[in-house]
PDB file of C-alpha atoms in Angstrom:
ATOM      1  CA  ALA A1423       6.055  90.782  58.638  1.00  0.00           C
ATOM      2  CA  GLY A1424       7.118  87.582  58.126  1.00  0.00           C
ATOM      3  CA  GLU A1425       9.445  85.108  59.716  1.00  0.00           C
ATOM      4  CA  SER A1426      10.862  83.193  56.593  1.00  0.00           C
ATOM      5  CA  LYS A1427      11.518  79.132  57.266  1.00  0.00           C
ATOM      6  CA  PRO A1428      14.451  78.474  55.657  1.00  0.00           C
ATOM      7  CA  LYS A1429      14.210  76.392  52.630  1.00  0.00           C
ATOM      8  CA  PRO A1430      15.679  73.315  52.871  1.00  0.00           C
ATOM      9  CA  LYS A1431      18.421  72.406  50.312  1.00  0.00           C
ATOM     10  CA  VAL A1432      18.060  70.075  48.079  1.00  0.00           C
ATOM     11  CA  PHE A1433      20.285  67.173  47.762  1.00  0.00           C
ATOM     12  CA  MET A1434      22.557  67.855  43.886  1.00  0.00           C
ATOM     13  CA  PRO A1435      24.886  65.022  43.016  1.00  0.00           C
ATOM     14  CA  ASN A1436      27.743  66.737  41.606  1.00  0.00           C
ATOM     15  CA  LEU A1437      27.145  65.153  38.204  1.00  0.00           C
ATOM     16  CA  VAL A1438      30.391  65.561  36.242  1.00  0.00           C
ATOM     17  CA  PRO A1439      30.454  65.457  32.213  1.00  0.00           C
ATOM     18  CA  PRO A1440      31.734  62.264  30.734  1.00  0.00           C
ATOM     19  CA  LYS A1441      35.526  63.032  30.116  1.00  0.00           C
ATOM     20  CA  ILE A1442      36.791  62.932  26.170  1.00  0.00           C
ATOM     21  CA  PRO A1443      40.133  61.536  25.884  1.00  0.00           C
ATOM     22  CA  ASP A1444      41.751  64.558  24.581  1.00  0.00           C
ATOM     23  CA  GLY A1445      43.579  62.624  21.361  1.00  0.00           C
ATOM     24  CA  GLU A1446      39.877  61.318  20.185  1.00  0.00           C
ATOM     25  CA  ARG A1447      36.788  63.437  19.231  1.00  0.00           C
ATOM     26  CA  LEU A1448      33.613  61.008  19.543  1.00  0.00           C
ATOM     27  CA  ASP A1449      32.257  60.472  15.663  1.00  0.00           C
ATOM     28  CA  PHE A1450      28.024  60.111  16.541  1.00  0.00           C
ATOM     29  CA  ASP A1451      27.259  59.097  13.749  1.00  0.00           C
ATOM     30  CA  ASP A1452      29.584  56.474  13.537  1.00  0.00           C
ATOM     31  CA  ILE A1453      27.970  55.388  17.004  1.00  0.00           C
ATOM     32  CA  HIS A1454      24.952  54.979  15.232  1.00  0.00           C
ATOM     33  CA  ARG A1455      26.324  52.630  12.414  1.00  0.00           C
ATOM     34  CA  LYS A1456      27.719  50.297  14.274  1.00  0.00           C
ATOM     35  CA  ARG A1457      24.254  50.295  16.538  1.00  0.00           C
ATOM     36  CA  MET A1458      22.804  50.286  13.095  1.00  0.00           C
ATOM     37  CA  GLU A1459      24.349  47.058  12.016  1.00  0.00           C
ATOM     38  CA  LYS A1460      24.653  45.365  15.079  1.00  0.00           C
ATOM     39  CA  ASP A1461      20.639  45.591  15.298  1.00  0.00           C
ATOM     40  CA  LEU A1462      20.995  44.554  11.019  1.00  0.00           C
ATOM     41  CA  ASN A1463      22.911  41.443  12.014  1.00  0.00           C
ATOM     42  CA  GLU A1464      21.086  40.486  14.739  1.00  0.00           C
ATOM     43  CA  LEU A1465      17.586  40.462  12.405  1.00  0.00           C
ATOM     44  CA  GLN A1466      19.884  38.585   9.955  1.00  0.00           C
ATOM     45  CA  ALA A1467      20.171  35.993  12.359  1.00  0.00           C
ATOM     46  CA  LEU A1468      16.779  35.819  14.051  1.00  0.00           C
ATOM     47  CA  ILE A1469      15.562  35.707   9.757  1.00  0.00           C
ATOM     48  CA  GLU A1470      17.625  32.907   9.177  1.00  0.00           C
ATOM     49  CA  ALA A1471      17.088  30.940  12.015  1.00  0.00           C
ATOM     50  CA  HIS A1472      12.608  31.343  11.685  1.00  0.00           C
ATOM     51  CA  PHE A1473      13.637  30.122   7.603  1.00  0.00           C
ATOM     52  CA  GLU A1474      15.729  27.158   8.850  1.00  0.00           C
ATOM     53  CA  SER A1475      12.398  25.953  11.294  1.00  0.00           C
ATOM     54  CA  ARG A1476      10.509  26.526   8.213  1.00  0.00           C
ATOM     55  CA  LYS A1477      12.356  24.695   6.389  1.00  0.00           C
ATOM     56  CA  LYS A1478      12.725  21.834   8.439  1.00  0.00           C
ATOM     57  CA  GLU A1479       8.353  22.607   9.336  1.00  0.00           C
ATOM     58  CA  GLU A1480       7.731  21.809   5.720  1.00  0.00           C
ATOM     59  CA  GLU A1481      10.169  18.953   4.976  1.00  0.00           C
ATOM     60  CA  GLU A1482       8.419  17.286   8.115  1.00  0.00           C
ATOM     61  CA  LEU A1483       4.982  18.088   6.291  1.00  0.00           C
ATOM     62  CA  LEU A1484       6.120  16.677   3.236  1.00  0.00           C
ATOM     63  CA  SER A1485       7.167  13.488   4.916  1.00  0.00           C
ATOM     64  CA  LEU A1486       4.066  13.115   6.627  1.00  0.00           C
ATOM     65  CA  LYS A1487       2.177  13.740   3.534  1.00  0.00           C
ATOM     66  CA  ASP A1488       4.273  11.391   1.372  1.00  0.00           C
ATOM     67  CA  ARG A1489       3.723   8.579   4.681  1.00  0.00           C
ATOM     68  CA  ILE A1490      -0.154   9.335   3.747  1.00  0.00           C
ATOM     69  CA  VAL A1491      -0.176   9.007   0.879  1.00  0.00           C
ATOM     70  CA  CYS A1492       1.813   5.479   0.912  1.00  0.00           C
ATOM     71  CA  GLU A1493      -0.384   4.231   3.866  1.00  0.00           C
ATOM     72  CA  GLU A1494      -3.497   5.233   1.788  1.00  0.00           C
ATOM     73  CA  ARG A1495      -1.976   3.496  -0.919  1.00  0.00           C
ATOM     74  CA  ALA A1496      -1.401   0.488   1.368  1.00  0.00           C
ATOM     75  CA  ARG A1497      -4.609   0.056   3.080  1.00  0.00           C
ATOM     76  CA  LYS A1498      -6.380   0.704  -0.673  1.00  0.00           C
ATOM     77  CA  GLU A1499      -3.845  -3.028  -2.094  1.00  0.00           C
ATOM     78  CA  GLU A1500      -5.808  -4.530   0.754  1.00  0.00           C
ATOM     79  CA  GLU A1501      -8.544  -3.527   0.145  1.00  0.00           C
ATOM     80  CA  GLU A1502      -8.083  -4.433  -3.044  1.00  0.00           C
ATOM     81  CA  ALA A1503      -6.422  -7.878  -1.935  1.00  0.00           C
ATOM     82  CA  ARG A1504      -9.436  -8.695  -0.003  1.00  0.00           C
ATOM     83  CA  LYS A1505     -11.822  -8.177  -2.635  1.00  0.00           C
ATOM     84  CA  ARG A1506      -9.691 -10.573  -5.326  1.00  0.00           C
ATOM     85  CA  ALA A1507      -9.734 -13.397  -2.076  1.00  0.00           C
ATOM     86  CA  GLU A1508     -13.397 -13.249  -1.668  1.00  0.00           C
ATOM     87  CA  GLU A1509     -14.028 -13.356  -5.509  1.00  0.00           C
ATOM     88  CA  GLU A1510     -11.414 -15.780  -5.626  1.00  0.00           C
ATOM     89  CA  ALA A1511     -13.072 -17.194  -3.173  1.00  0.00           C
ATOM     90  CA  ARG A1512     -16.480 -17.714  -4.430  1.00  0.00           C
ATOM     91  CA  LYS A1513     -15.338 -19.151  -8.098  1.00  0.00           C
ATOM     92  CA  LYS A1514     -13.153 -21.736  -6.242  1.00  0.00           C
ATOM     93  CA  LYS A1515     -17.124 -22.605  -4.584  1.00  0.00           C
ATOM     94  CA  ALA A1516     -18.843 -22.037  -8.390  1.00  0.00           C
ATOM     95  CA  PHE A1517     -16.550 -24.631  -9.435  1.00  0.00           C
ATOM     96  CA  SER A1518     -16.655 -27.289  -6.767  1.00  0.00           C
ATOM     97  CA  ASN A1519     -20.450 -26.695  -6.975  1.00  0.00           C
ATOM     98  CA  MET A1520     -19.814 -28.049 -10.659  1.00  0.00           C
ATOM     99  CA  LEU A1521     -17.567 -30.261 -10.188  1.00  0.00           C
ATOM    100  CA  HIS A1522     -20.115 -32.078  -7.706  1.00  0.00           C
ATOM    101  CA  PHE A1523     -22.550 -32.386 -10.370  1.00  0.00           C
ATOM    102  CA  GLY A1524     -24.894 -30.327  -8.938  1.00  0.00           C
ATOM    103  CA  GLY A1525     -25.405 -27.890 -11.815  1.00  0.00           C
ATOM    104  CA  TYR A1526     -23.838 -30.048 -14.333  1.00  0.00           C
ATOM    105  CA  MET A1527     -27.393 -31.850 -13.791  1.00  0.00           C
ATOM    106  CA  GLN A1528     -29.430 -28.868 -13.542  1.00  0.00           C
ATOM    107  CA  LYS A1529     -28.247 -28.362 -17.751  1.00  0.00           C
ATOM    108  CA  SER A1530     -28.017 -31.699 -18.558  1.00  0.00           C
ATOM    109  CA  GLU A1531     -31.918 -32.059 -18.219  1.00  0.00           C
ATOM    110  CA  LYS A1532     -32.836 -28.794 -19.668  1.00  0.00           C
ATOM    111  CA  LYS A1533     -30.969 -29.948 -22.844  1.00  0.00           C
ATOM    112  CA  GLY A1534     -32.545 -33.707 -22.328  1.00  0.00           C
ATOM    113  CA  GLY A1535     -32.312 -36.417 -25.614  1.00  0.00           C
ATOM    114  CA  LYS A1536     -28.994 -37.966 -26.528  1.00  0.00           C
ATOM    115  CA  LYS A1537     -26.682 -36.287 -25.059  1.00  0.00           C
ATOM    116  CA  GLN A1538     -28.005 -36.479 -21.701  1.00  0.00           C
ATOM    117  CA  THR A1539     -27.774 -40.525 -21.698  1.00  0.00           C
ATOM    118  CA  GLU A1540     -23.982 -39.854 -22.958  1.00  0.00           C
ATOM    119  CA  ARG A1541     -23.517 -37.409 -19.560  1.00  0.00           C
ATOM    120  CA  GLU A1542     -25.041 -39.823 -17.292  1.00  0.00           C
ATOM    121  CA  LYS A1543     -23.027 -42.513 -18.642  1.00  0.00           C
ATOM    122  CA  LYS A1544     -19.702 -40.593 -18.044  1.00  0.00           C
ATOM    123  CA  LYS A1545     -21.378 -39.522 -15.059  1.00  0.00           C
ATOM    124  CA  LYS A1546     -21.597 -43.313 -13.896  1.00  0.00           C
ATOM    125  CA  ILE A1547     -18.444 -43.873 -15.129  1.00  0.00           C
ATOM    126  CA  LEU A1548     -16.807 -41.611 -12.766  1.00  0.00           C
ATOM    127  CA  SER A1549     -18.931 -42.119  -9.799  1.00  0.00           C
ATOM    128  CA  GLU A1550     -17.316 -45.860 -10.348  1.00  0.00           C
ATOM    129  CA  ARG A1551     -13.901 -44.846 -10.692  1.00  0.00           C
ATOM    130  CA  ARG A1552     -13.812 -41.696  -8.206  1.00  0.00           C
ATOM    131  CA  LYS A1553     -15.114 -44.341  -4.861  1.00  0.00           C
ATOM    132  CA  PRO A1554     -15.655 -42.279  -1.630  1.00  0.00           C
ATOM    133  CA  LEU A1555     -12.545 -41.863   0.317  1.00  0.00           C
ATOM    134  CA  ASN A1556     -13.323 -43.413   4.216  1.00  0.00           C
ATOM    135  CA  ILE A1557     -10.003 -42.531   6.268  1.00  0.00           C
ATOM    136  CA  ASP A1558     -11.081 -41.180   9.579  1.00  0.00           C
ATOM    137  CA  HIS A1559     -11.239 -44.881  11.463  1.00  0.00           C
ATOM    138  CA  LEU A1560      -8.494 -46.119   9.925  1.00  0.00           C
ATOM    139  CA  SER A1561      -4.937 -45.879  11.348  1.00  0.00           C
ATOM    140  CA  GLU A1562      -1.240 -45.045  10.570  1.00  0.00           C
ATOM    141  CA  ASP A1563      -0.837 -48.256   9.161  1.00  0.00           C
ATOM    142  CA  LYS A1564      -3.615 -48.851   7.087  1.00  0.00           C
ATOM    143  CA  LEU A1565      -3.390 -44.966   6.457  1.00  0.00           C
ATOM    144  CA  ARG A1566      -0.052 -45.797   4.470  1.00  0.00           C
ATOM    145  CA  ASP A1567      -1.452 -48.432   3.060  1.00  0.00           C
ATOM    146  CA  LYS A1568      -3.932 -46.650   1.874  1.00  0.00           C
ATOM    147  CA  ALA A1569      -1.230 -44.133   0.697  1.00  0.00           C
ATOM    148  CA  LYS A1570       0.586 -46.532  -1.668  1.00  0.00           C
ATOM    149  CA  GLU A1571      -2.649 -47.934  -2.464  1.00  0.00           C
ATOM    150  CA  LEU A1572      -4.124 -44.630  -4.360  1.00  0.00           C
ATOM    151  CA  TRP A1573      -0.467 -43.826  -5.609  1.00  0.00           C
ATOM    152  CA  GLN A1574      -0.209 -47.286  -7.448  1.00  0.00           C
ATOM    153  CA  ASN A1575      -4.318 -45.973  -8.359  1.00  0.00           C
ATOM    154  CA  VAL A1576      -2.009 -42.611  -9.812  1.00  0.00           C
ATOM    155  CA  HIS A1577       0.866 -44.325 -11.373  1.00  0.00           C
ATOM    156  CA  ASP A1578      -1.349 -46.867 -13.067  1.00  0.00           C
ATOM    157  CA  LEU A1579      -3.624 -43.852 -14.567  1.00  0.00           C
ATOM    158  CA  GLU A1580      -0.163 -41.550 -15.258  1.00  0.00           C
ATOM    159  CA  ALA A1581       1.240 -44.980 -17.277  1.00  0.00           C
ATOM    160  CA  GLU A1582      -1.684 -45.542 -19.147  1.00  0.00           C
ATOM    161  CA  LYS A1583      -2.158 -41.968 -20.386  1.00  0.00           C
ATOM    162  CA  PHE A1584       0.883 -42.441 -21.102  1.00  0.00           C
ATOM    163  CA  ASP A1585       0.765 -45.433 -23.718  1.00  0.00           C
ATOM    164  CA  LEU A1586      -2.573 -43.759 -24.370  1.00  0.00           C
ATOM    165  CA  GLN A1587      -1.046 -40.556 -25.876  1.00  0.00           C
ATOM    166  CA  GLU A1588       1.890 -42.828 -27.690  1.00  0.00           C
ATOM    167  CA  LYS A1589      -0.384 -44.177 -29.013  1.00  0.00           C
ATOM    168  CA  PHE A1590      -2.520 -41.104 -30.191  1.00  0.00           C
ATOM    169  CA  LYS A1591       1.228 -40.237 -32.013  1.00  0.00           C
ATOM    170  CA  ARG A1592       1.965 -43.269 -33.536  1.00  0.00           C
ATOM    171  CA  GLN A1593      -2.093 -43.365 -35.303  1.00  0.00           C
ATOM    172  CA  LYS A1594      -1.207 -40.156 -36.315  1.00  0.00           C
ATOM    173  CA  TYR A1595       1.985 -40.635 -37.936  1.00  0.00           C
ATOM    174  CA  GLU A1596       0.131 -43.067 -40.075  1.00  0.00           C
ATOM    175  CA  ILE A1597      -2.468 -41.774 -40.896  1.00  0.00           C
ATOM    176  CA  ASN A1598      -0.077 -38.851 -42.458  1.00  0.00           C
ATOM    177  CA  VAL A1599       1.730 -42.034 -44.146  1.00  0.00           C
ATOM    178  CA  LEU A1600      -1.244 -43.304 -45.634  1.00  0.00           C
ATOM    179  CA  ARG A1601      -1.843 -39.668 -46.513  1.00  0.00           C
ATOM    180  CA  ASN A1602       0.973 -39.455 -48.530  1.00  0.00           C
ATOM    181  CA  ARG A1603       0.110 -42.427 -49.924  1.00  0.00           C
ATOM    182  CA  ILE A1604      -2.561 -41.981 -51.513  1.00  0.00           C
ATOM    183  CA  SER A1605      -2.487 -38.678 -52.332  1.00  0.00           C
ATOM    184  CA  ASP A1606       0.688 -39.956 -53.962  1.00  0.00           C
ATOM    185  CA  HIS A1607      -0.982 -42.782 -55.901  1.00  0.00           C
ATOM    186  CA  GLN A1608      -4.026 -39.964 -57.617  1.00  0.00           C
ATOM    187  CA  LYS A1609      -1.193 -38.547 -59.146  1.00  0.00           C
ATOM    188  CA  VAL A1610       0.274 -41.179 -61.119  1.00  0.00           C
TER     189      VAL A1610
END
């Protein structure tokens, strides 16, 4: 028959069951409950961390939206200010053109007649009063003299204006006095 080969021995470690202390009994339900509480606490901590980060992100988003709105508002205000400035410049240019009698003369030529001659007289008087100011070639001393001369002209004109206003007030008063006298005489 056959020779039987010896079977190799399988090494089995000595497994010793864990020793349970004699005085205590293990409560597997208690261990399971503690593990579940620990897992629940970790999960709640993760959820709170998530909500905190989400809250911060929402605050950042709101601040970013506010900044965008403010920048948009500022951009619109700058655009409106630029448009207003352009409109003002256009109006000033049109006004200065009118002051140089360009538009003035065209209007007066259309109307013609007596008004035209009065306007021509007014233009002539204004051109005599308003002399061209050539100061480009003047030295500093001559510029000072010219400034003094112009100041004296303004002073004289203001004095004349004041005198005329006072004369106007006096004449208005005299007219009122005379009207009152007339009305008093008519009553009698």
